[in-house]
XYZ file of C-alpha atoms in Angstrom:
619
model
C -35.527 -69.362 20.163
C -32.676 -72.525 19.148
C -29.749 -70.346 18.423
C -25.808 -71.653 18.009
C -24.619 -70.066 21.580
C -22.287 -67.587 19.783
C -25.331 -66.105 18.285
C -27.605 -66.503 21.693
C -24.156 -64.336 22.821
C -25.105 -61.670 20.667
C -28.424 -61.701 20.873
C -28.115 -61.194 24.755
C -25.745 -58.348 24.556
C -28.134 -56.254 22.544
C -30.655 -56.738 24.933
C -28.821 -55.986 27.605
C -27.701 -52.744 26.524
C -30.128 -51.866 23.699
C -30.301 -49.731 21.458
C -26.101 -50.757 20.889
C -24.165 -48.886 18.405
C -23.637 -51.758 15.334
C -19.835 -50.170 15.272
C -19.047 -51.846 18.749
C -20.644 -55.038 17.009
C -18.889 -55.361 14.280
C -16.223 -58.574 15.559
C -19.682 -60.120 15.738
C -20.757 -59.683 12.229
C -21.664 -63.493 10.934
C -23.987 -63.157 13.764
C -25.613 -60.147 13.231
C -26.388 -61.306 9.746
C -27.905 -64.527 10.636
C -30.213 -62.607 13.263
C -30.895 -60.279 10.635
C -32.021 -62.457 8.820
C -34.300 -64.823 10.949
C -35.523 -61.003 12.264
C -34.502 -61.021 15.839
C -32.688 -57.647 15.357
C -33.692 -54.737 14.044
C -31.956 -51.225 13.500
C -32.947 -48.194 15.739
C -31.979 -44.694 14.404
C -29.332 -44.586 12.270
C -26.835 -46.710 13.330
C -27.929 -48.703 15.962
C -29.298 -52.366 16.936
C -32.367 -53.685 18.669
C -34.039 -57.080 19.667
C -37.425 -57.535 17.946
C -39.641 -57.525 19.952
C -39.196 -56.197 23.795
C -40.640 -59.011 25.290
C -37.809 -61.498 23.656
C -35.486 -58.857 24.887
C -36.531 -59.496 28.715
C -36.805 -63.006 28.124
C -33.059 -63.119 26.910
C -31.688 -60.497 29.491
C -33.593 -62.596 32.885
C -31.129 -65.332 30.708
C -28.491 -63.530 31.705
C -29.000 -63.711 35.849
C -29.475 -60.726 38.228
C -25.746 -59.313 37.489
C -23.978 -60.035 35.174
C -20.763 -58.597 35.048
C -19.274 -60.398 32.664
C -21.288 -59.262 30.127
C -21.172 -55.623 30.830
C -17.264 -56.859 30.422
C -17.412 -57.959 27.417
C -19.687 -54.989 25.773
C -16.528 -52.874 26.809
C -14.323 -55.346 25.374
C -16.198 -55.234 21.675
C -16.057 -51.732 21.711
C -12.252 -51.324 22.306
C -11.021 -53.827 20.254
C -13.416 -52.408 17.645
C -11.654 -49.155 18.187
C -15.071 -48.004 18.583
C -14.817 -46.819 22.145
C -13.727 -43.099 21.328
C -17.063 -42.633 19.209
C -19.032 -43.677 21.877
C -20.994 -41.377 23.557
C -19.583 -41.167 27.427
C -22.480 -41.826 29.632
C -22.854 -45.584 27.794
C -19.337 -46.108 27.665
C -18.987 -45.388 31.608
C -21.761 -46.689 32.535
C -20.888 -50.443 30.946
C -17.335 -49.887 32.623
C -19.125 -49.125 35.863
C -21.760 -52.474 35.597
C -18.496 -54.236 34.788
C -16.784 -53.826 37.897
C -14.014 -51.729 36.043
C -12.470 -48.344 36.898
C -13.655 -45.727 33.829
C -10.734 -43.366 32.935
C -10.924 -40.246 35.762
C -11.212 -37.477 33.115
C -14.144 -40.114 31.290
C -15.984 -40.077 34.060
C -15.820 -36.677 35.090
C -17.519 -36.100 30.609
C -19.977 -38.549 31.075
C -22.115 -37.464 34.765
C -21.706 -33.714 33.260
C -23.324 -34.982 29.963
C -25.746 -37.321 32.229
C -26.810 -33.656 34.177
C -27.035 -31.681 31.169
C -29.226 -34.139 29.590
C -31.496 -33.901 33.152
C -30.956 -38.010 33.122
C -30.541 -37.566 37.502
C -30.323 -40.935 38.514
C -27.920 -42.016 35.169
C -25.580 -38.492 37.158
C -26.363 -40.114 40.458
C -24.848 -43.661 39.169
C -21.859 -42.114 37.341
C -20.718 -40.034 40.287
C -19.323 -42.554 41.798
C -16.634 -42.807 39.280
C -15.788 -39.108 39.584
C -12.814 -38.326 41.395
C -11.836 -34.574 42.560
C -14.047 -30.846 43.186
C -16.859 -31.821 40.706
C -17.605 -34.936 42.398
C -19.859 -33.194 44.929
C -21.203 -30.900 42.752
C -22.050 -33.368 40.322
C -23.237 -35.458 43.262
C -25.426 -32.893 43.838
C -27.024 -32.084 41.179
C -28.315 -36.131 39.850
C -30.084 -35.675 43.286
C -32.003 -32.306 42.332
C -32.677 -33.917 38.602
C -33.994 -37.390 40.198
C -36.116 -35.615 42.397
C -33.905 -36.271 46.432
C -34.232 -32.265 46.481
C -34.086 -31.473 50.561
C -30.225 -33.831 49.951
C -29.631 -32.140 46.736
C -30.265 -28.485 47.666
C -28.197 -29.136 50.925
C -25.352 -29.985 49.219
C -25.212 -27.747 46.587
C -25.812 -24.873 49.639
C -21.722 -26.551 51.276
C -20.665 -26.902 47.638
C -21.366 -22.726 47.399
C -19.244 -22.297 50.295
C -16.761 -24.468 50.729
C -15.956 -25.022 47.461
C -13.434 -24.375 44.820
C -14.504 -20.681 42.527
C -15.736 -22.958 39.445
C -17.822 -25.011 41.679
C -19.025 -22.536 43.866
C -20.335 -20.839 40.930
C -22.237 -23.568 39.329
C -23.718 -24.140 42.851
C -24.780 -20.838 43.192
C -26.435 -21.088 39.404
C -28.151 -23.988 39.939
C -29.348 -23.074 43.356
C -31.005 -19.830 42.528
C -32.781 -20.893 39.178
C -34.129 -23.770 41.808
C -34.580 -21.335 44.084
C -36.201 -18.376 42.351
C -38.172 -20.584 39.275
C -39.109 -23.227 41.356
C -39.744 -21.781 44.998
C -40.532 -18.458 44.002
C -38.179 -16.805 46.554
C -36.361 -14.329 43.062
C -34.740 -11.968 45.940
C -33.330 -14.720 47.967
C -31.915 -16.307 44.856
C -30.792 -12.996 43.760
C -28.945 -12.768 46.973
C -27.454 -16.426 46.965
C -26.095 -14.978 43.382
C -24.169 -11.683 44.608
C -23.249 -13.635 47.915
C -21.528 -15.416 45.576
C -20.011 -12.750 42.880
C -16.364 -11.909 43.999
C -14.861 -9.420 42.074
C -10.939 -12.046 41.423
C -13.701 -14.227 39.494
C -12.621 -14.992 35.750
C -14.940 -13.642 33.370
C -15.452 -17.968 32.885
C -16.513 -18.433 36.168
C -18.761 -15.484 36.477
C -20.638 -16.913 33.023
C -22.348 -19.166 35.755
C -23.562 -16.208 37.961
C -24.686 -14.229 35.108
C -26.555 -17.743 33.231
C -28.616 -18.183 36.756
C -29.656 -14.223 36.453
C -30.237 -14.770 33.444
C -33.556 -17.558 33.976
C -34.379 -15.281 37.031
C -35.006 -12.808 34.912
C -36.350 -15.058 31.993
C -38.951 -16.110 34.786
C -39.403 -13.754 37.746
C -39.446 -9.851 37.702
C -37.026 -7.996 36.445
C -35.754 -5.080 39.334
C -32.571 -3.183 37.263
C -31.473 -2.795 33.910
C -29.720 -5.624 32.087
C -26.364 -5.726 30.791
C -27.331 -6.912 26.822
C -23.632 -5.855 26.177
C -21.814 -7.711 29.307
C -23.461 -10.486 27.990
C -22.752 -10.926 24.795
C -19.231 -10.357 25.699
C -18.999 -12.968 28.428
C -20.488 -15.779 26.285
C -17.914 -15.062 23.842
C -14.281 -14.702 25.291
C -12.294 -18.040 24.957
C -12.682 -20.834 25.438
C -15.494 -20.977 24.836
C -17.931 -23.950 26.371
C -21.062 -25.483 26.431
C -22.855 -22.504 29.162
C -21.940 -19.806 26.497
C -25.503 -20.745 24.389
C -26.611 -21.045 27.214
C -25.983 -17.558 28.087
C -26.985 -16.706 24.512
C -30.169 -18.692 24.771
C -30.928 -16.352 28.000
C -29.358 -13.467 25.962
C -32.130 -13.865 22.832
C -35.034 -14.733 25.733
C -35.064 -11.622 27.772
C -34.661 -9.773 24.108
C -38.883 -9.588 23.724
C -39.241 -9.118 27.138
C -39.477 -4.925 27.131
C -38.443 -3.821 23.861
C -38.271 -5.278 19.932
C -36.519 -8.647 19.277
C -34.867 -7.239 16.242
C -31.381 -5.999 17.737
C -31.608 -9.672 18.933
C -31.029 -11.251 15.506
C -27.587 -12.183 15.752
C -27.722 -13.519 18.358
C -29.509 -16.188 16.293
C -26.959 -16.550 13.846
C -24.683 -16.585 16.597
C -26.061 -19.660 18.162
C -26.331 -21.542 15.444
C -22.797 -21.445 14.930
C -21.813 -22.300 18.259
C -23.657 -25.524 18.252
C -21.017 -26.365 14.610
C -18.467 -25.386 17.098
C -19.140 -26.952 20.346
C -20.619 -30.306 21.800
C -24.137 -29.523 23.395
C -26.468 -31.863 24.103
C -30.442 -32.074 22.744
C -31.897 -30.476 25.479
C -29.782 -27.086 25.263
C -30.770 -27.246 21.339
C -34.257 -27.936 22.146
C -34.102 -24.935 24.684
C -32.416 -23.179 21.905
C -35.736 -23.859 19.315
C -37.981 -22.852 22.133
C -36.363 -19.653 22.352
C -35.907 -18.935 18.768
C -39.939 -19.786 18.675
C -40.540 -17.281 20.599
C -37.948 -14.927 19.232
C -39.967 -15.301 15.936
C -43.253 -14.763 17.041
C -41.989 -11.570 18.606
C -40.652 -10.141 15.899
C -43.381 -11.180 13.866
C -43.394 -14.175 11.574
C -45.600 -16.609 13.200
C -44.711 -18.717 10.066
C -41.008 -19.859 10.470
C -41.569 -19.608 14.513
C -44.489 -22.398 13.746
C -42.212 -24.182 11.162
C -39.104 -24.056 14.455
C -41.414 -25.889 16.476
C -42.749 -28.438 14.333
C -39.385 -29.991 13.026
C -37.860 -30.287 17.195
C -40.784 -31.040 18.858
C -41.028 -33.989 16.507
C -37.352 -34.407 17.110
C -38.186 -34.477 20.898
C -40.644 -36.833 21.024
C -38.598 -39.387 18.571
C -35.091 -38.921 21.536
C -37.745 -39.815 24.467
C -36.203 -36.455 26.314
C -38.956 -35.577 28.699
C -37.350 -32.139 29.171
C -36.474 -31.507 26.012
C -40.035 -32.271 24.707
C -41.528 -30.033 27.852
C -38.871 -27.566 26.582
C -40.550 -27.156 23.276
C -44.563 -28.643 23.691
C -45.334 -24.502 25.255
C -44.176 -22.155 22.988
C -44.286 -24.869 20.441
C -48.409 -25.056 20.869
C -48.014 -21.846 21.601
C -47.314 -20.162 18.117
C -48.645 -23.276 15.754
C -52.475 -22.123 17.297
C -51.177 -18.526 16.709
C -50.370 -18.981 13.069
C -53.996 -20.791 13.254
C -52.640 -24.664 12.820
C -55.413 -25.803 15.614
C -55.744 -29.057 15.748
C -51.513 -29.275 15.307
C -51.098 -27.523 18.452
C -54.096 -29.801 20.215
C -52.058 -33.365 19.273
C -48.360 -31.456 20.146
C -49.834 -30.459 23.431
C -51.965 -33.595 24.086
C -48.347 -35.408 22.923
C -46.892 -33.924 25.206
C -48.087 -34.313 28.265
C -46.986 -37.560 28.650
C -43.426 -36.629 29.152
C -44.309 -34.142 32.408
C -41.382 -35.509 34.839
C -42.439 -35.233 38.639
C -39.576 -32.590 39.184
C -40.631 -30.220 36.017
C -37.372 -28.083 35.835
C -38.799 -24.539 35.577
C -42.028 -25.615 35.630
C -42.044 -26.021 31.874
C -45.180 -28.474 31.670
C -47.259 -26.383 33.456
C -46.913 -23.948 31.189
C -47.073 -26.241 28.578
C -50.386 -27.785 30.163
C -51.870 -24.116 30.833
C -51.035 -23.770 27.007
C -52.670 -26.403 25.838
C -56.196 -25.400 27.785
C -56.032 -22.245 25.692
C -55.679 -23.754 22.286
C -59.147 -26.533 23.189
C -60.918 -23.686 23.810
C -60.285 -22.907 19.980
C -61.592 -26.438 19.291
C -64.706 -27.552 17.843
C -65.803 -28.542 21.695
C -65.038 -26.009 23.940
C -66.185 -27.507 26.975
C -63.557 -29.553 28.035
C -60.864 -26.760 28.359
C -63.897 -24.767 30.982
C -64.555 -28.238 32.484
C -60.997 -27.906 33.580
C -60.021 -25.146 34.243
C -62.310 -24.570 36.993
C -61.238 -27.642 39.003
C -57.186 -26.684 37.378
C -54.382 -26.590 40.333
C -51.464 -26.360 39.056
C -49.883 -25.366 42.741
C -46.887 -22.479 41.411
C -46.974 -19.835 43.014
C -48.869 -16.125 41.651
C -45.384 -14.934 40.220
C -44.210 -16.983 38.779
C -45.303 -14.699 35.401
C -45.991 -16.584 32.711
C -48.072 -19.287 34.117
C -50.437 -16.191 35.083
C -50.087 -15.122 31.715
C -50.908 -18.376 29.436
C -54.099 -18.792 32.437
C -55.644 -16.102 32.335
C -55.739 -16.687 28.504
C -57.069 -20.049 28.742
C -59.633 -18.626 30.929
C -60.636 -15.560 28.736
C -60.571 -18.250 25.670
C -62.685 -19.855 27.413
C -64.728 -17.296 28.460
C -65.184 -16.459 24.951
C -65.839 -19.636 23.527
C -68.487 -20.647 25.752
C -70.592 -17.231 24.753
C -69.720 -15.166 28.150
C -68.176 -11.710 28.349
C -64.425 -12.371 29.105
C -62.720 -11.334 32.716
C -61.369 -8.257 31.450
C -59.885 -7.940 34.842
C -58.471 -10.949 34.717
C -56.616 -10.004 31.780
C -55.746 -6.373 33.309
C -54.190 -8.236 36.345
C -52.030 -10.330 34.285
C -50.803 -7.919 31.977
C -49.930 -5.395 35.123
C -47.736 -8.369 36.620
C -45.954 -8.541 33.200
C -45.805 -4.788 33.206
C -44.979 -4.270 37.135
C -42.059 -7.278 36.559
C -40.352 -4.909 34.325
C -41.504 -6.906 31.062
C -44.232 -4.532 29.065
C -43.602 -6.021 25.836
C -44.139 -9.595 27.211
C -47.831 -9.897 27.280
C -48.049 -8.206 23.614
C -49.030 -11.427 21.845
C -51.671 -11.793 23.960
C -52.937 -8.478 23.895
C -52.885 -9.192 20.250
C -54.920 -12.289 20.256
C -57.604 -11.382 22.372
C -58.267 -8.141 22.221
C -60.890 -5.909 20.407
C -63.753 -3.181 20.012
C -65.402 -4.466 23.465
C -62.206 -5.132 25.597
C -62.332 -2.543 27.844
C -60.142 1.157 27.328
C -58.772 -0.008 30.473
C -56.802 -2.792 28.691
C -56.465 -0.963 25.570
C -54.759 2.239 27.747
C -52.102 -0.839 29.670
C -51.114 -1.809 26.127
C -50.554 1.284 24.450
C -48.904 2.509 27.518
C -46.602 -0.515 27.528
C -45.326 -0.451 23.864
C -44.827 3.272 23.548
C -41.525 2.962 23.950
C -40.398 -0.216 20.856
C -39.940 1.588 17.727
C -38.221 -1.769 15.933
C -40.926 -3.918 13.986
C -42.891 -7.047 15.669
C -45.746 -7.748 17.396
C -45.662 -4.809 20.389
C -45.681 -2.454 17.708
C -48.573 -3.379 16.233
C -50.157 -4.139 19.140
C -49.874 -1.173 20.643
C -50.715 0.555 17.923
C -54.067 -1.506 17.350
C -54.274 -0.356 21.369
C -53.902 3.301 20.337
C -56.082 2.948 16.533
C -58.930 1.260 18.534
C -59.189 3.970 21.781
C -58.968 6.868 19.024
C -61.348 5.210 17.089
C -59.409 5.175 14.010
C -60.627 2.608 11.749
C -58.723 3.293 8.682
C -55.769 2.536 11.390
C -57.000 -0.329 12.373
C -57.365 -1.653 8.582
C -53.702 -0.918 7.646
C -53.057 -3.178 11.122
C -55.308 -5.864 10.463
C -52.873 -6.125 6.914
C -50.213 -6.177 9.193
C -51.477 -9.257 11.599
C -52.136 -11.508 8.506
C -48.330 -10.743 6.901
C -46.799 -11.699 10.412
C -48.981 -15.310 10.119
C -51.322 -14.214 12.896
C -55.127 -15.394 11.594
C -57.006 -14.456 14.794
C -55.591 -11.361 14.990
C -56.131 -10.373 11.604
C -59.760 -11.909 11.540
C -60.262 -9.518 15.425
C -59.319 -6.433 13.666
C -60.813 -6.726 10.643
C -64.430 -7.682 12.446
C -63.565 -4.518 14.242
C -62.915 -2.463 10.641
C -66.119 -3.989 9.679
C -68.485 -2.984 12.821
C -66.464 -0.128 12.785
C -66.614 1.469 9.335
C -68.608 4.207 8.080
C -67.176 3.867 4.550
C -68.431 1.086 2.705
C -65.275 0.412 0.983
C -63.624 0.168 4.024
C -66.396 -2.458 5.384
C -65.393 -4.866 2.654
C -62.070 -4.646 2.541
C -62.354 -6.102 6.157
C -65.057 -8.926 5.139
C -62.226 -9.459 2.611
C -59.983 -10.022 4.426
C -61.932 -11.884 6.929
C -62.536 -14.283 4.778
C -58.961 -14.067 3.249
C -57.710 -15.719 7.201
C -59.998 -18.191 7.361
C -57.801 -19.638 5.057
C -55.392 -19.967 7.560
C -57.165 -21.427 10.569
C -57.988 -24.790 11.287
C -59.920 -23.840 14.006
C -63.539 -24.030 14.898
C -65.642 -21.031 13.525
C -64.708 -17.888 15.371
C -66.520 -16.489 17.720
C -65.697 -13.349 17.598
C -67.457 -13.087 14.158
C -70.985 -13.858 15.243
C -72.318 -11.042 15.521
C -71.031 -9.984 12.432
C -73.971 -10.525 9.030
C -73.327 -11.708 6.002
C -70.008 -13.788 6.761
C -70.110 -17.470 4.907
C -69.553 -20.307 7.116
C -66.490 -21.663 7.949
C -67.139 -24.646 6.087
C -68.211 -22.686 3.340
C -64.956 -21.063 3.150
C -62.964 -24.610 3.351
C -65.057 -25.815 0.485
C -64.372 -22.680 -0.958
C -60.925 -22.840 -1.647
C -60.878 -26.041 -1.017
C -62.165 -26.091 -4.682
C -60.216 -22.910 -5.889
C -57.828 -24.874 -5.166
C -58.221 -27.930 -7.406
C -59.223 -25.503 -10.257
C -55.694 -24.015 -9.857
C -54.343 -26.724 -9.906
C -55.738 -28.618 -12.849
C -55.306 -27.074 -16.466
C -59.239 -26.402 -17.479
C -60.814 -24.107 -20.520
C -61.366 -21.136 -20.130
C -65.239 -21.733 -19.758
C -64.532 -24.842 -17.339
C -62.446 -21.829 -14.993
C -64.893 -19.871 -14.821
C -67.766 -22.236 -13.495
C -65.661 -23.224 -11.137
C -64.620 -19.491 -10.385
C -68.921 -18.847 -10.012
C -69.410 -21.906 -7.489
C -66.415 -20.960 -5.502
C -68.599 -17.009 -5.199
C -71.005 -19.093 -4.608
C -69.528 -20.930 -1.666
C -67.929 -17.813 -0.833
C -70.811 -15.781 -0.551
C -69.295 -13.558 -2.421
C -71.254 -11.645 -5.761
C -68.838 -9.565 -7.453
C -65.843 -11.174 -8.701
C -64.022 -8.659 -8.475
C -63.752 -8.729 -5.089
C -63.915 -12.840 -5.281
C -60.594 -12.250 -7.490
C -59.582 -10.810 -3.712
C -60.212 -12.910 -1.998
C -58.189 -16.098 -3.960
C -55.536 -13.675 -4.702
C -52.559 -14.470 -2.138
C -52.225 -12.342 1.390
C -50.151 -9.695 2.076
C -46.421 -10.952 1.861
C -43.712 -11.048 4.570
C -43.805 -8.098 6.607
C -41.014 -5.287 6.156
C -38.414 -6.402 8.497
C -34.628 -4.906 8.374
C -32.056 -7.060 6.815
C -30.886 -9.745 8.707
C -27.520 -9.508 10.353
């Protein structure tokens, strides 16, 4: 590669620190023009630059030698000269300054190290903390060590800061320790004690935010032993000065809203989170955690279509940015709501794409949860053997008191049994749902009850679901699942028919088909049974998994392939302006594909499904 010295230098600087913001290199615009024309430099994202090929980049960096401090210094000087230093990502600028052997501004060094911690980038945080002076230094070093996998050293240092640091550092260290001891170590009682021991009546509301956030994560992932004061969370999260921890607090506040009640009272929290993201500097990891929580909120609220839309958008963004924690945060709940919404193939593809991002630390066991969801989704595929084989040998090493993983694993085992034609282990499902109830999260298993229970499920499970949701008054999946359980206990087929339509409105085809199938099997009224069959065929339109096994014992239903062909032919007919005669012929063809003879029934099937479930007005 023959280049003039100046152009080679420009290429070397890009290779050394790629992706490099284009604004840094405005002084070298002529060089960039030549490099672009020769195809040696390409744009990356909105405003960054990269060398065209990794091998060329590596070759250029190798030419700079093992310690190219002058090149790093040149990048800093270019950023300052161009006036872009203030707009440059603080982590990037401080990193360049340290590599150039320069002393960063102390305030900017703290900001950069905190930002690296917020992004769960432990190695970078540990490197930047050398430039930090003052009371934050030991805290940030400990956080970097924990995130980087040096757990013993990091946790010991966190404990030292919790005991001897100033108030701001003590409460943050306690929050981190409690989350690790509780969520990762499954010692939730000790974790709560750590927070209580650190609390002090003289702490300001701003400092108390950290302790409250620690409690929220312990409640979300472990037992709830005391009433949660939601009003206190709302108040402390909105007291000035607003800071990123306020956003994290409200994410936790939204998450606990659906653990033991209808989530609709927390609808304003969704809007407040979006507002804070406009007002504060919130990292992509924090935004993704918020979106994962919103996915679960919309699922429990009974709007799986909206939950799926949020999951799809933000899973793609997290993978584009290649941030492991962001990917694993959205992958678990994202794959779940996507599958529940009927997009089984997309859910499996999303889960497989997220697998390489699982980190060794796996903060909050998000990677394990995502994998458990993927195994359950595989049972819906054309060949569920993979799920059964892996479940037989899967040892995730997470303590059973981590109730969410236990719930997802029970789901995977129940679905795998059903796909294999075996009777599901109702005792396994009963234990998982019972653990949730014992942990004070009576409604947190309602989505699973809706997904996997039907007329063949034991009455003990129906009684547990009914009893766990009898206090819920607002709309959403918990009330639907509880009402369905009571209807099955009472053999109330008319009520089941109404619930099946509600599941359709919620965008939950698996639950809708199971409930419609119960109506078909139990109804003495031929008209009620007919409407159940219509509902099954209509729900199959929203399902791209394998032929549902819970429909095997219902005679007279068209196969999934015929249903898909019929829907496709119907869509093509509607999209083309055909003559009445041609349209009638097409309708006859569709009727044959769907196994329907009555034209009125065909029209009922082809008509769009029930509209959105009635909900309170959004605040």
